[in-house]
Amino acid sequence: MKRIRLVVAYDGTQYHGWQIQPGAVTIESVLNEALTQLMREPIQVIGASRTDSGVHARGNVAVFDTESQMPPDKICMALNQRLPEDIRVQVSEEVPSDWHPRKCTCIKTYEYRILNRRINMPMERLYSHFCYYKLDVDRMQAAANMLAGEHDFKSFCSVRTQVTDTVRTVYRIDVTRNEDDIITIRVTGNGFLYNMVRIIAGTLLQAGTGILEPEEMPSILAARDRTAAGPTAPAHGLTMIGIEYL
C-alpha cells in the first residue's frame, strides 16, 4: 500500500464544491470515480481544502491510498485522460503513508477577483465578481492591512461553522488593480474559516465604496459577531491558488 499526493486544478462552475454530497456532482466524487476506474480498486481521496460550490482552484491538494504498481508520477497523465476538461491533476507523487493534507503545517493562498468597471466583460463573468461602483484600492488595502497578523476571525466566518477555535494567522493581504480593471485580493495565511476569505472580500468591498472606514476593522474583529462584518462575496470570484507545506 502506498499513499499518493495529487495537486488538483479545477473550474468550480459546474460543481457543488469539493466535498461529496448526496445527489450532487462534486470534485471529490468525480476524482473518486475516475481513480477507481484507473486503479481498478475502490479509491477515496482526502482533500486539503473543501472548497464551496462555484469556487475554483489552481492547486488544491488531495491524497489517496492504493495497491497499484503504477509509477506515482505517471498517475496524473493517465488520470487526466479520464477526467472532464474542467478538472486537471497537475502533479502526482508518493508521500509517506502517514502524511495527511489537513494535519500538516502549511501556508494557504487564495485570490478573490473583482471586475471593477462600468460594463461587465463576458469573458470574466465566471471567474470574477462584477462591481460597477468605483472602488478605492488604497482604502481597501488600508483596511486589509488591519487584518494581517493573528486574530480571532469569528466576525469573518459563517455562522454555520462547526469549529470552536476561530483564531487564525493572516500573513499577508495584498489588494491590487491591473490594466484590465481587475482588482485582486490575495490572502495568505495558516488556515481559513468557513467563508472567511469571501467575507473578507465583501468587507473590503465596503471599504472600497466608502460604506465603512478602514479604521473600523479592529472593532469588527473585536466584536466576534458575523453581523459586524460585510456581506459574503459571491463564490465564483474566489480561487484557491495553492498550498505550501512546511
One Martini backbone bead per residue (centre of mass of N, CA, C, O) as a GRO file, in nm:
protein
  246
    1MET     BB    1   0.096   0.036   0.023
    2LYS     BB    2   0.027   0.367  -0.104
    3ARG     BB    3   0.077   0.723  -0.107
    4ILE     BB    4  -0.094   0.982  -0.293
    5ARG     BB    5  -0.026   1.297  -0.431
    6LEU     BB    6  -0.236   1.571  -0.531
    7VAL     BB    7  -0.261   1.832  -0.776
    8VAL     BB    8  -0.553   2.041  -0.811
    9ALA     BB    9  -0.740   2.164  -1.088
   10TYR     BB   10  -1.038   2.391  -1.111
   11ASP     BB   11  -1.361   2.447  -1.235
   12GLY     BB   12  -1.642   2.524  -1.021
   13THR     BB   13  -1.910   2.590  -1.176
   14GLN     BB   14  -2.036   2.270  -1.203
   15TYR     BB   15  -1.998   2.249  -0.883
   16HIS     BB   16  -2.064   2.131  -0.535
   17GLY     BB   17  -1.785   2.134  -0.474
   18TRP     BB   18  -1.582   1.907  -0.315
   19GLN     BB   19  -1.772   1.759  -0.138
   20ILE     BB   20  -1.960   1.506  -0.078
   21GLN     BB   21  -2.301   1.478  -0.209
   22PRO     BB   22  -2.615   1.407  -0.228
   23GLY     BB   23  -2.699   1.433  -0.565
   24ALA     BB   24  -2.403   1.548  -0.634
   25VAL     BB   25  -2.154   1.717  -0.813
   26THR     BB   26  -1.811   1.668  -0.736
   27ILE     BB   27  -1.480   1.664  -0.716
   28GLU     BB   28  -1.451   1.411  -0.540
   29SER     BB   29  -1.640   1.219  -0.701
   30VAL     BB   30  -1.483   1.232  -0.968
   31LEU     BB   31  -1.212   1.130  -0.864
   32ASN     BB   32  -1.305   0.860  -0.750
   33GLU     BB   33  -1.410   0.741  -1.014
   34ALA     BB   34  -1.151   0.767  -1.187
   35LEU     BB   35  -0.959   0.611  -0.991
   36THR     BB   36  -1.114   0.344  -0.978
   37GLN     BB   37  -1.077   0.283  -1.280
   38LEU     BB   38  -0.766   0.304  -1.297
   39MET     BB   39  -0.684   0.115  -1.032
   40ARG     BB   40  -0.894  -0.118  -0.974
   41GLU     BB   41  -1.008   0.028  -0.707
   42PRO     BB   42  -1.113   0.157  -0.427
   43ILE     BB   43  -1.145   0.521  -0.403
   44GLN     BB   44  -1.047   0.774  -0.149
   45VAL     BB   45  -1.022   1.098  -0.108
   46ILE     BB   46  -0.818   1.357   0.052
   47GLY     BB   47  -0.869   1.687   0.128
   48ALA     BB   48  -0.748   2.001   0.216
   49SER     BB   49  -0.986   2.169   0.061
   50ARG     BB   50  -1.338   2.249   0.099
   51THR     BB   51  -1.475   2.379  -0.141
   52ASP     BB   52  -1.714   2.558  -0.271
   53SER     BB   53  -1.954   2.636  -0.462
   54GLY     BB   54  -1.783   2.776  -0.748
   55VAL     BB   55  -1.501   2.727  -0.666
   56HIS     BB   56  -1.166   2.758  -0.737
   57ALA     BB   57  -0.851   2.590  -0.862
   58ARG     BB   58  -0.483   2.544  -0.881
   59GLY     BB   59  -0.384   2.391  -0.573
   60ASN     BB   60  -0.508   2.147  -0.468
   61VAL     BB   61  -0.508   1.881  -0.217
   62ALA     BB   62  -0.455   1.519  -0.239
   63VAL     BB   63  -0.523   1.183  -0.117
   64PHE     BB   64  -0.428   0.828  -0.169
   65ASP     BB   65  -0.476   0.478  -0.158
   66THR     BB   66  -0.266   0.203  -0.299
   67GLU     BB   67  -0.179  -0.110  -0.480
   68SER     BB   68  -0.061  -0.001  -0.714
   69GLN     BB   69   0.219  -0.008  -0.965
   70MET     BB   70   0.198   0.260  -1.059
   71PRO     BB   71   0.364   0.525  -1.126
   72PRO     BB   72   0.316   0.814  -0.965
   73ASP     BB   73   0.399   1.020  -1.209
   74LYS     BB   74   0.174   0.879  -1.413
   75ILE     BB   75  -0.112   0.928  -1.299
   76CYS     BB   76  -0.192   1.210  -1.403
   77MET     BB   77  -0.208   1.141  -1.707
   78ALA     BB   78  -0.413   0.906  -1.685
   79LEU     BB   79  -0.634   1.063  -1.530
   80ASN     BB   80  -0.688   1.301  -1.733
   81GLN     BB   81  -0.827   1.106  -1.947
   82ARG     BB   82  -1.087   1.071  -1.727
   83LEU     BB   83  -1.134   1.369  -1.711
   84PRO     BB   84  -1.264   1.651  -1.721
   85GLU     BB   85  -1.169   1.963  -1.846
   86ASP     BB   86  -1.227   2.107  -1.543
   87ILE     BB   87  -1.009   1.880  -1.458
   88ARG     BB   88  -0.664   1.887  -1.322
   89VAL     BB   89  -0.373   1.709  -1.274
   90GLN     BB   90  -0.046   1.827  -1.202
   91VAL     BB   91   0.033   1.619  -0.964
   92SER     BB   92   0.213   1.305  -0.886
   93GLU     BB   93   0.300   1.158  -0.559
   94GLU     BB   94   0.484   1.017  -0.319
   95VAL     BB   95   0.409   0.956   0.027
   96PRO     BB   96   0.381   0.909   0.329
   97SER     BB   97   0.146   0.709   0.495
   98ASP     BB   98   0.099   0.963   0.724
   99TRP     BB   99   0.019   1.170   0.526
  100HIS     BB  100  -0.175   1.482   0.579
  101PRO     BB  101  -0.335   1.762   0.439
  102ARG     BB  102  -0.476   1.862   0.737
  103LYS     BB  103  -0.208   1.800   0.951
  104CYS     BB  104  -0.019   1.998   0.818
  105THR     BB  105   0.191   2.241   0.793
  106CYS     BB  106   0.072   2.552   0.637
  107ILE     BB  107   0.026   2.755   0.336
  108LYS     BB  108  -0.238   2.961   0.224
  109THR     BB  109  -0.379   3.066  -0.102
  110TYR     BB  110  -0.591   3.337  -0.203
  111GLU     BB  111  -0.822   3.465  -0.458
  112TYR     BB  112  -0.996   3.776  -0.525
  113ARG     BB  113  -1.205   3.878  -0.797
  114ILE     BB  114  -1.261   4.211  -0.946
  115LEU     BB  115  -1.476   4.372  -1.165
  116ASN     BB  116  -1.405   4.732  -1.225
  117ARG     BB  117  -1.673   4.852  -1.412
  118ARG     BB  118  -1.940   4.961  -1.596
  119ILE     BB  119  -1.902   4.698  -1.776
  120ASN     BB  120  -1.924   4.392  -1.839
  121MET     BB  121  -1.722   4.093  -1.899
  122PRO     BB  122  -1.788   3.790  -2.025
  123MET     BB  123  -1.501   3.641  -1.973
  124GLU     BB  124  -1.531   3.711  -1.640
  125ARG     BB  125  -1.803   3.594  -1.508
  126LEU     BB  126  -1.672   3.312  -1.373
  127TYR     BB  127  -1.392   3.471  -1.222
  128SER     BB  128  -1.564   3.732  -1.128
  129HIS     BB  129  -1.670   4.012  -0.957
  130PHE     BB  130  -1.910   4.246  -1.029
  131CYS     BB  131  -1.832   4.611  -1.009
  132TYR     BB  132  -1.958   4.946  -1.075
  133TYR     BB  133  -1.843   5.062  -0.842
  134LYS     BB  134  -1.620   5.265  -0.722
  135LEU     BB  135  -1.290   5.165  -0.627
  136ASP     BB  136  -1.067   5.199  -0.348
  137VAL     BB  137  -0.765   5.053  -0.311
  138ASP     BB  138  -0.639   5.204  -0.072
  139ARG     BB  139  -0.867   5.145   0.128
  140MET     BB  140  -0.855   4.840   0.106
  141GLN     BB  141  -0.560   4.811   0.203
  142ALA     BB  142  -0.594   4.949   0.478
  143ALA     BB  143  -0.795   4.737   0.582
  144ALA     BB  144  -0.623   4.481   0.533
  145ASN     BB  145  -0.383   4.546   0.724
  146MET     BB  146  -0.571   4.494   0.992
  147LEU     BB  147  -0.574   4.162   0.932
  148ALA     BB  148  -0.300   4.120   0.996
  149GLY     BB  149  -0.233   3.842   1.168
  150GLU     BB  150  -0.336   3.749   1.485
  151HIS     BB  151  -0.684   3.644   1.506
  152ASP     BB  152  -1.019   3.671   1.570
  153PHE     BB  153  -1.250   3.551   1.299
  154LYS     BB  154  -1.559   3.534   1.374
  155SER     BB  155  -1.670   3.776   1.191
  156PHE     BB  156  -1.535   3.592   0.927
  157CYS     BB  157  -1.766   3.369   0.969
  158SER     BB  158  -1.983   3.144   0.946
  159VAL     BB  159  -2.249   3.034   1.140
  160ARG     BB  160  -2.195   2.725   1.030
  161THR     BB  161  -1.964   2.678   1.188
  162GLN     BB  162  -1.788   2.404   1.383
  163VAL     BB  163  -1.576   2.560   1.512
  164THR     BB  164  -1.411   2.685   1.813
  165ASP     BB  165  -1.150   2.788   1.670
  166THR     BB  166  -1.104   3.138   1.538
  167VAL     BB  167  -0.798   3.142   1.519
  168ARG     BB  168  -0.586   3.326   1.293
  169THR     BB  169  -0.324   3.361   1.040
  170VAL     BB  170  -0.231   3.651   0.858
  171TYR     BB  171   0.038   3.733   0.659
  172ARG     BB  172  -0.121   3.844   0.389
  173ILE     BB  173  -0.258   4.145   0.214
  174ASP     BB  174  -0.338   4.209  -0.130
  175VAL     BB  175  -0.430   4.506  -0.325
  176THR     BB  176  -0.499   4.502  -0.679
  177ARG     BB  177  -0.466   4.672  -1.002
  178ASN     BB  178  -0.520   4.640  -1.336
  179GLU     BB  179  -0.558   4.724  -1.676
  180ASP     BB  180  -0.848   4.542  -1.665
  181ASP     BB  181  -1.004   4.604  -1.388
  182ILE     BB  182  -0.863   4.408  -1.184
  183ILE     BB  183  -0.927   4.311  -0.858
  184THR     BB  184  -0.692   4.177  -0.618
  185ILE     BB  185  -0.728   3.948  -0.346
  186ARG     BB  186  -0.451   3.845  -0.151
  187VAL     BB  187  -0.442   3.555   0.067
  188THR     BB  188  -0.228   3.466   0.348
  189GLY     BB  189  -0.226   3.157   0.550
  190ASN     BB  190  -0.277   2.894   0.800
  191GLY     BB  191  -0.592   2.943   0.768
  192PHE     BB  192  -0.955   2.891   0.712
  193LEU     BB  193  -1.265   2.974   0.740
  194TYR     BB  194  -1.585   2.967   0.677
  195ASN     BB  195  -1.593   3.218   0.435
  196MET     BB  196  -1.360   3.417   0.503
  197VAL     BB  197  -1.261   3.537   0.230
  198ARG     BB  198  -1.543   3.637   0.133
  199ILE     BB  199  -1.585   3.831   0.375
  200ILE     BB  200  -1.341   4.000   0.334
  201ALA     BB  201  -1.419   4.094   0.051
  202GLY     BB  202  -1.691   4.227   0.130
  203THR     BB  203  -1.558   4.431   0.328
  204LEU     BB  204  -1.359   4.566   0.126
  205LEU     BB  205  -1.578   4.671  -0.059
  206GLN     BB  206  -1.690   4.871   0.151
  207ALA     BB  207  -1.428   5.032   0.172
  208GLY     BB  208  -1.414   5.109  -0.137
  209THR     BB  209  -1.708   5.271  -0.123
  210GLY     BB  210  -1.746   5.399   0.191
  211ILE     BB  211  -1.921   5.244   0.405
  212LEU     BB  212  -1.639   5.196   0.537
  213GLU     BB  213  -1.376   5.226   0.750
  214PRO     BB  214  -1.065   5.108   0.799
  215GLU     BB  215  -1.074   5.173   1.120
  216GLU     BB  216  -1.306   4.943   1.177
  217MET     BB  217  -1.168   4.660   1.184
  218PRO     BB  218  -1.097   4.614   1.485
  219SER     BB  219  -1.400   4.619   1.581
  220ILE     BB  220  -1.491   4.379   1.412
  221LEU     BB  221  -1.307   4.174   1.544
  222ALA     BB  222  -1.396   4.229   1.846
  223ALA     BB  223  -1.700   4.138   1.819
  224ARG     BB  224  -1.750   3.840   1.728
  225ASP     BB  225  -1.958   3.915   1.473
  226ARG     BB  226  -2.099   3.860   1.175
  227THR     BB  227  -2.268   4.140   1.155
  228ALA     BB  228  -2.008   4.335   1.151
  229ALA     BB  229  -1.958   4.248   0.879
  230GLY     BB  230  -1.969   4.188   0.568
  231PRO     BB  231  -2.047   4.039   0.301
  232THR     BB  232  -2.069   3.760   0.102
  233ALA     BB  233  -1.899   3.688  -0.152
  234PRO     BB  234  -1.902   3.547  -0.435
  235ALA     BB  235  -1.770   3.244  -0.535
  236HIS     BB  236  -1.655   3.294  -0.840
  237GLY     BB  237  -1.408   3.492  -0.732
  238LEU     BB  238  -1.273   3.229  -0.614
  239THR     BB  239  -0.925   3.114  -0.559
  240MET     BB  240  -0.719   2.853  -0.518
  241ILE     BB  241  -0.376   2.862  -0.547
  242GLY     BB  242  -0.228   2.728  -0.276
  243ILE     BB  243   0.002   2.490  -0.105
  244GLU     BB  244   0.240   2.515   0.162
  245TYR     BB  245   0.462   2.291   0.295
  246LEU     BB  246   0.671   2.273   0.604
   0.00000   0.00000   0.00000
